Short mmCIF file of C-alpha atoms and ligand atoms in Angstrom, two decimals:
data_model
loop_
_atom_site.label_atom_id
_atom_site.label_comp_id
_atom_site.label_asym_id
_atom_site.label_seq_id
_atom_site.Cartn_x
_atom_site.Cartn_y
_atom_site.Cartn_z
CA MET G 1 -221.37 -25.65 111.02
CA LYS G 2 -221.52 -29.26 112.28
CA ARG G 3 -224.90 -30.94 111.98
CA GLU G 4 -225.74 -33.67 114.52
CA ASN G 5 -228.89 -34.94 112.85
CA ASP G 6 -228.28 -35.47 109.16
CA ALA G 7 -231.91 -34.82 108.17
CA ALA G 8 -232.85 -31.75 110.20
CA LEU G 9 -232.21 -28.04 109.86
CA ASP G 10 -231.97 -26.25 113.18
CA SER G 11 -231.23 -22.82 114.62
CA GLU G 12 -227.49 -23.23 113.86
CA THR G 13 -227.94 -24.05 110.15
CA VAL G 14 -225.84 -21.86 107.87
CA MET G 15 -227.61 -20.80 104.68
CA PHE G 16 -226.45 -20.78 101.07
CA GLY G 17 -228.24 -20.41 97.76
CA VAL G 18 -228.28 -19.62 94.07
CA PHE G 19 -229.82 -16.43 92.67
CA GLY G 20 -231.12 -16.69 89.10
CA TYR G 21 -234.09 -15.95 86.89
CA PRO G 22 -235.36 -18.45 85.98
CA VAL G 23 -233.76 -20.85 88.44
CA ARG G 24 -236.12 -23.79 89.02
CA HIS G 25 -234.15 -25.99 86.60
CA SER G 26 -230.95 -25.53 88.66
CA ARG G 27 -229.15 -28.65 89.84
CA SER G 28 -226.98 -26.66 92.27
CA PRO G 29 -229.18 -27.34 95.35
CA VAL G 30 -229.05 -31.11 94.78
CA MET G 31 -225.28 -30.97 94.28
CA MET G 32 -224.45 -28.64 97.18
CA ASN G 33 -226.74 -30.26 99.75
CA ALA G 34 -225.20 -33.66 98.92
CA ALA G 35 -221.77 -32.11 99.49
CA PHE G 36 -222.79 -30.57 102.84
CA ARG G 37 -224.20 -33.92 104.02
CA SER G 38 -221.05 -35.71 102.95
CA LEU G 39 -218.92 -33.20 104.90
CA SER G 40 -221.35 -33.33 107.91
CA LEU G 41 -221.84 -29.56 107.70
CA ASN G 42 -224.93 -28.03 109.27
CA ALA G 43 -225.70 -26.04 106.14
CA ALA G 44 -228.49 -25.79 103.58
CA TYR G 45 -228.61 -24.55 99.99
CA ALA G 46 -231.74 -23.44 98.12
CA ALA G 47 -232.64 -21.81 94.78
CA PHE G 48 -234.01 -18.26 94.79
CA GLU G 49 -235.83 -16.86 91.79
CA ILE G 50 -234.74 -13.21 91.80
CA LYS G 51 -236.11 -10.84 89.17
CA PRO G 52 -233.54 -8.34 87.85
CA GLU G 53 -235.27 -5.43 89.61
CA GLN G 54 -235.03 -7.33 92.94
CA LEU G 55 -231.31 -8.07 92.74
CA ARG G 56 -230.26 -5.14 94.96
CA GLN G 57 -232.63 -6.21 97.78
CA ALA G 58 -231.61 -9.86 97.37
CA VAL G 59 -227.92 -8.94 97.80
CA ALA G 60 -228.81 -6.84 100.86
CA GLY G 61 -230.59 -9.99 102.10
CA ILE G 62 -227.32 -11.97 101.97
CA ARG G 63 -225.95 -9.59 104.60
CA ALA G 64 -229.18 -9.22 106.60
CA LEU G 65 -229.86 -12.97 106.78
CA GLN G 66 -226.18 -13.83 107.20
CA PHE G 67 -225.96 -16.24 104.31
CA ARG G 68 -222.38 -17.51 104.14
CA GLY G 69 -222.40 -17.77 100.38
CA VAL G 70 -224.41 -17.45 97.21
CA ASN G 71 -223.99 -18.53 93.61
CA VAL G 72 -225.19 -16.12 90.96
CA THR G 73 -226.41 -17.28 87.60
CA ILE G 74 -228.09 -15.86 84.49
CA PRO G 75 -229.09 -13.01 84.22
CA HIS G 76 -227.31 -11.56 87.28
CA LYS G 77 -223.61 -12.41 86.78
CA VAL G 78 -222.66 -8.95 85.47
CA ASN G 79 -225.20 -6.71 87.25
CA VAL G 80 -224.29 -8.05 90.69
CA ILE G 81 -220.75 -6.61 90.51
CA PRO G 82 -221.51 -3.02 91.62
CA LEU G 83 -223.52 -4.37 94.57
CA LEU G 84 -220.49 -6.12 96.14
CA ASP G 85 -217.78 -4.79 98.48
CA HIS G 86 -214.86 -6.49 96.70
CA VAL G 87 -214.40 -8.32 93.41
CA ASP G 88 -211.54 -10.74 92.85
CA GLN G 89 -209.10 -9.66 90.09
CA THR G 90 -209.96 -12.56 87.75
CA ALA G 91 -213.70 -11.95 88.09
CA LYS G 92 -213.00 -8.27 87.28
CA GLU G 93 -211.10 -9.25 84.10
CA ILE G 94 -213.89 -11.61 83.07
CA GLY G 95 -216.52 -9.02 83.96
CA ALA G 96 -218.79 -11.55 85.70
CA VAL G 97 -219.26 -13.04 89.17
CA ASN G 98 -220.81 -16.45 89.88
CA THR G 99 -219.84 -16.88 93.56
CA ILE G 100 -220.22 -14.53 96.52
CA VAL G 101 -218.51 -15.10 99.87
CA ASN G 102 -219.98 -13.29 102.88
CA ASP G 103 -217.36 -12.56 105.55
CA GLN G 104 -219.41 -11.02 108.35
CA GLY G 105 -221.27 -8.67 106.08
CA VAL G 106 -218.42 -8.02 103.65
CA LEU G 107 -219.30 -9.50 100.25
CA THR G 108 -216.56 -10.62 97.84
CA GLY G 109 -217.30 -11.82 94.31
CA TYR G 110 -215.40 -14.54 92.47
CA ASN G 111 -215.75 -16.29 89.14
CA THR G 112 -215.27 -20.06 89.36
CA ASP G 113 -216.70 -20.93 85.91
CA GLY G 114 -213.43 -20.68 83.97
CA ILE G 115 -211.17 -22.28 86.58
CA GLY G 116 -213.84 -24.96 87.11
CA TYR G 117 -213.83 -25.68 83.40
CA VAL G 118 -210.04 -25.95 83.18
CA ARG G 119 -209.85 -28.18 86.28
CA SER G 120 -212.47 -30.46 84.72
CA LEU G 121 -210.77 -30.55 81.31
CA LYS G 122 -207.35 -31.37 82.78
CA THR G 123 -208.67 -33.90 85.32
CA GLU G 124 -211.01 -35.72 82.98
CA THR G 125 -208.86 -35.83 79.84
CA ALA G 126 -205.44 -35.91 81.56
CA CYS G 127 -204.33 -33.31 79.00
CA GLU G 128 -201.74 -30.56 79.55
CA LEU G 129 -202.82 -27.28 77.97
CA LYS G 130 -199.35 -25.71 77.86
CA GLY G 131 -198.24 -25.36 74.23
CA LYS G 132 -201.60 -26.52 72.84
CA ARG G 133 -203.60 -24.94 70.02
CA ILE G 134 -207.17 -24.32 71.13
CA LEU G 135 -210.21 -23.43 69.04
CA MET G 136 -213.18 -21.94 70.89
CA ILE G 137 -216.62 -21.65 69.31
CA GLY G 138 -218.69 -18.89 70.97
CA ALA G 139 -217.88 -15.65 72.76
CA GLY G 140 -220.69 -15.25 75.30
CA GLY G 141 -220.49 -14.98 79.09
CA ALA G 142 -219.27 -18.53 79.74
CA ALA G 143 -216.71 -18.21 76.93
CA ARG G 144 -215.13 -15.20 78.67
CA GLY G 145 -214.45 -17.13 81.87
CA VAL G 146 -213.17 -20.15 79.96
CA ALA G 147 -210.93 -18.06 77.67
CA PHE G 148 -209.24 -16.24 80.59
CA ALA G 149 -208.66 -19.51 82.45
CA LEU G 150 -207.29 -21.24 79.33
CA ALA G 151 -204.99 -18.30 78.55
CA LYS G 152 -203.37 -18.66 81.99
CA GLU G 153 -202.37 -22.25 81.09
CA ASN G 154 -199.87 -20.93 78.46
CA PRO G 155 -201.37 -22.47 75.32
CA GLU G 156 -199.51 -21.88 72.03
CA ARG G 157 -202.56 -20.13 70.57
CA ILE G 158 -206.31 -19.64 71.01
CA TRP G 159 -208.69 -18.97 68.12
CA ILE G 160 -212.18 -17.67 68.83
CA ALA G 161 -215.06 -17.99 66.36
CA ASN G 162 -218.54 -16.68 67.03
CA ARG G 163 -221.78 -16.05 65.14
CA SER G 164 -221.46 -12.33 65.99
CA VAL G 165 -217.94 -11.61 64.80
CA GLU G 166 -217.55 -8.36 66.82
CA ARG G 167 -218.00 -10.30 70.06
CA ALA G 168 -215.28 -12.78 69.05
CA ARG G 169 -212.97 -9.87 68.15
CA ALA G 170 -213.59 -8.13 71.48
CA LEU G 171 -212.88 -11.29 73.51
CA ALA G 172 -209.76 -12.09 71.46
CA ALA G 173 -208.50 -8.55 72.09
CA ASP G 174 -209.04 -8.94 75.86
CA ILE G 175 -207.22 -12.29 75.91
CA SER G 176 -204.34 -11.31 73.66
CA GLY G 177 -202.54 -9.64 76.57
CA LEU G 178 -202.21 -13.07 78.19
CA CYS G 179 -201.48 -15.35 75.23
CA SER G 180 -201.51 -15.42 71.46
CA CYS G 181 -205.18 -15.15 70.54
CA GLU G 182 -207.12 -14.17 67.43
CA SER G 183 -210.70 -14.23 66.21
CA ILE G 184 -211.70 -16.07 63.06
CA ALA G 185 -214.90 -16.12 61.05
CA MET G 186 -217.19 -19.14 61.40
CA GLU G 187 -216.88 -19.62 57.60
CA ASP G 188 -213.10 -20.02 57.97
CA LEU G 189 -213.13 -22.79 60.57
CA ALA G 190 -212.00 -25.33 57.98
CA ASP G 191 -208.68 -23.41 57.69
CA ILE G 192 -207.75 -24.46 61.24
CA LYS G 193 -206.37 -27.89 60.54
CA HIS G 194 -204.34 -28.56 63.65
CA ALA G 195 -206.29 -27.60 66.74
CA ASP G 196 -205.45 -29.90 69.67
CA VAL G 197 -208.58 -28.90 71.60
CA ILE G 198 -211.93 -27.68 70.18
CA ILE G 199 -214.47 -26.26 72.62
CA ASN G 200 -218.12 -25.36 72.13
CA THR G 201 -219.08 -22.54 74.47
CA THR G 202 -222.32 -21.67 72.66
CA SER G 203 -225.76 -22.82 73.74
CA VAL G 204 -226.33 -24.56 70.38
CA GLY G 205 -227.36 -28.18 71.01
CA MET G 206 -228.62 -27.56 74.53
CA HIS G 207 -231.94 -29.07 75.65
CA PRO G 208 -234.56 -28.78 74.14
CA HIS G 209 -232.75 -28.07 70.84
CA ILE G 210 -230.74 -31.29 70.99
CA GLY G 211 -230.73 -31.86 67.22
CA GLU G 212 -228.60 -28.73 66.52
CA MET G 213 -224.80 -28.49 66.18
CA PRO G 214 -222.62 -25.36 66.54
CA THR G 215 -220.35 -26.43 63.63
CA ASP G 216 -220.15 -28.96 60.87
CA ALA G 217 -218.67 -32.36 61.83
CA ALA G 218 -215.97 -31.87 59.16
CA ILE G 219 -213.81 -29.91 61.64
CA PHE G 220 -213.17 -33.00 63.80
CA ARG G 221 -209.93 -34.98 63.53
CA SER G 222 -208.98 -38.28 65.10
CA GLY G 223 -207.20 -37.71 68.43
CA THR G 224 -208.38 -34.10 68.91
CA ILE G 225 -209.98 -33.33 72.28
CA VAL G 226 -213.50 -32.01 71.65
CA SER G 227 -215.24 -30.41 74.62
CA ASP G 228 -218.75 -29.01 75.08
CA LEU G 229 -219.80 -26.71 77.95
CA ILE G 230 -223.35 -28.02 77.66
CA TYR G 231 -224.31 -30.70 80.19
CA ASN G 232 -227.98 -31.12 79.32
CA PRO G 233 -227.88 -33.42 77.41
CA LEU G 234 -224.81 -35.02 78.97
CA GLU G 235 -223.55 -35.86 75.47
CA THR G 236 -224.61 -33.41 72.77
CA LYS G 237 -225.14 -34.37 69.14
CA TRP G 238 -221.91 -32.45 68.39
CA LEU G 239 -219.92 -34.56 70.89
CA THR G 240 -221.39 -37.77 69.47
CA ALA G 241 -220.32 -36.67 65.98
CA ALA G 242 -216.82 -35.87 67.30
CA SER G 243 -216.57 -39.28 68.95
CA GLN G 244 -217.61 -40.95 65.69
CA ALA G 245 -214.79 -39.06 63.96
CA GLY G 246 -212.26 -40.52 66.42
CA ALA G 247 -211.95 -37.47 68.71
CA ARG G 248 -211.74 -37.71 72.52
CA ILE G 249 -214.80 -36.07 74.00
CA HIS G 250 -215.35 -34.09 77.21
CA SER G 251 -218.79 -32.96 78.44
CA GLY G 252 -219.85 -29.85 80.38
CA LEU G 253 -220.92 -31.81 83.47
CA GLY G 254 -217.41 -31.60 84.89
CA MET G 255 -217.36 -27.79 84.54
CA PHE G 256 -220.61 -27.60 86.48
CA ILE G 257 -219.25 -29.87 89.22
CA TYR G 258 -215.90 -28.07 89.55
CA GLN G 259 -217.31 -24.51 89.46
CA GLY G 260 -219.42 -25.67 92.41
CA ALA G 261 -216.44 -27.39 94.04
CA TYR G 262 -214.39 -24.16 93.98
CA ALA G 263 -217.35 -22.19 95.39
CA LEU G 264 -217.80 -24.70 98.21
CA GLU G 265 -214.07 -24.58 98.96
CA TYR G 266 -214.13 -20.75 99.16
CA TRP G 267 -217.10 -20.88 101.55
CA THR G 268 -216.03 -23.71 103.85
CA ASP G 269 -212.24 -24.10 103.50
CA ARG G 270 -212.90 -27.83 103.11
CA GLU G 271 -211.94 -30.00 100.13
CA ALA G 272 -215.05 -30.47 97.99
CA PRO G 273 -216.36 -34.08 97.76
CA VAL G 274 -216.29 -34.02 93.97
CA SER G 275 -217.42 -37.61 93.38
CA VAL G 276 -220.40 -37.20 95.75
CA MET G 277 -221.35 -33.98 93.94
CA ARG G 278 -221.09 -35.68 90.52
CA GLU G 279 -223.24 -38.63 91.66
CA ALA G 280 -225.89 -36.27 93.06
CA VAL G 281 -226.13 -34.35 89.77
CA LEU G 282 -226.14 -37.52 87.65
CA GLY G 283 -228.88 -38.93 89.90
CA SER G 284 -230.98 -35.82 89.23
CA PHE G 285 -231.03 -36.63 85.50
CA THR G 286 -232.74 -40.03 86.00
P1 NAP M 1 -224.54 -16.39 76.48
O1 NAP M 1 -223.73 -15.40 77.22
O2 NAP M 1 -225.96 -16.09 76.15
O3 NAP M 1 -223.74 -16.74 75.12
C1 NAP M 1 -224.35 -17.58 74.15
C2 NAP M 1 -223.32 -17.94 73.07
O4 NAP M 1 -223.96 -18.87 72.17
C3 NAP M 1 -222.88 -16.75 72.22
O5 NAP M 1 -221.59 -17.00 71.72
C4 NAP M 1 -223.92 -16.78 71.09
O6 NAP M 1 -223.47 -16.17 69.91
C5 NAP M 1 -224.01 -18.26 70.85
N1 NAP M 1 -225.27 -18.65 70.23
C6 NAP M 1 -226.49 -18.67 70.82
N2 NAP M 1 -227.42 -19.09 69.93
C7 NAP M 1 -226.76 -19.33 68.75
C8 NAP M 1 -227.15 -19.79 67.48
N3 NAP M 1 -228.43 -20.10 67.21
N4 NAP M 1 -226.20 -19.95 66.51
C9 NAP M 1 -224.91 -19.65 66.80
N5 NAP M 1 -224.46 -19.21 68.00
C10 NAP M 1 -225.39 -19.04 68.96
O7 NAP M 1 -224.62 -17.80 77.27
P2 NAP M 1 -223.48 -18.42 78.24
O8 NAP M 1 -223.79 -18.10 79.63
O9 NAP M 1 -222.14 -18.07 77.67
O10 NAP M 1 -223.77 -19.99 78.06
C11 NAP M 1 -223.38 -20.68 76.88
C12 NAP M 1 -223.53 -22.19 77.09
O11 NAP M 1 -222.63 -22.62 78.11
C13 NAP M 1 -224.94 -22.61 77.55
O12 NAP M 1 -225.30 -23.79 76.87
C14 NAP M 1 -224.75 -22.89 79.02
O13 NAP M 1 -225.64 -23.89 79.50
C15 NAP M 1 -223.32 -23.42 79.04
N6 NAP M 1 -222.72 -23.25 80.37
C16 NAP M 1 -222.33 -24.36 81.02
C17 NAP M 1 -221.76 -24.24 82.27
C18 NAP M 1 -221.34 -25.47 83.00
O14 NAP M 1 -221.15 -25.41 84.22
N7 NAP M 1 -221.13 -26.58 82.31
C19 NAP M 1 -221.58 -22.97 82.85
C20 NAP M 1 -221.98 -21.83 82.15
C21 NAP M 1 -222.56 -22.00 80.89
P3 NAP M 1 -223.79 -14.59 69.66
O15 NAP M 1 -222.73 -13.84 70.42
O16 NAP M 1 -223.68 -14.45 68.18
O17 NAP M 1 -225.18 -14.33 70.18
#
């Protein structure tokens, strides 16, 4: 997979991509191609807009065209599972796949969202999660990956609050086999006075709805780590409010970078050039 000429694709180029619908907003091609260049790999990564009814053919195309790897994003993360040959145990627990590795026609699915998030949180805040009390807002697809990865860090407790209470209950029940975890109602958030880490996993506050917040600012305390999965905008209104209350803030950009870093490491067995990937994504915002 070595590329002699940095600019050119040739008949040896190994292909990668992201399948989503819609997908034109994706920053994965910019990030992954920067990583391939930095590692001098003769590889190329593109975005493929795949309608749900075309997913089966698109997955067959991974084998037929000998793509080495593919990322899968909304709305395909769950529906792709039955189309694969193997699914990693963690991705099975989460119930979603975001990375496919093609080993000579044998497709294995992984989920790097949750582990990417935890690697980002620990690296960027230098915080240990063991023994911590964590409050998660939201119980959607991303929350599932994050909750499983957090639970494996041995926190003291995780609380999950969500607009649809049944979804929070279901996720808390799935996690409670791994660590102490319970759902709480959004109206009762004020009762949680001593969370060490508060995480927004909802889409509230994401571009273009940048004026919205998933909770009231009254839940923030000085010194708490407040983290948002959203990375567009890079700092949400909710994170700005947390910072103003004296909390330490952590944005979703790192999760995006590290979920991609794990995928690249699975595909290439090379250490991902994380700072190059971060610069490429940041550059795409200007
Ligand atoms: P999802 O499966 O659709 O889940 C959406 C979540 O947001 C649910 O908990 C939903 O609550 C909640 N929600 C949506 N609109 C709401 C509203 N108006 N009021 C209150 N709650 C609301 O989406 P997802 O895939 O989990 O993504 C969630 C966020 O994470 C998105 O902003 C996405 O961009 C971000 N994300 C970031 C990364 C990264 O790499 N940084 C990776 C994946 C996702 P209900 O259950 O009540 O509907």
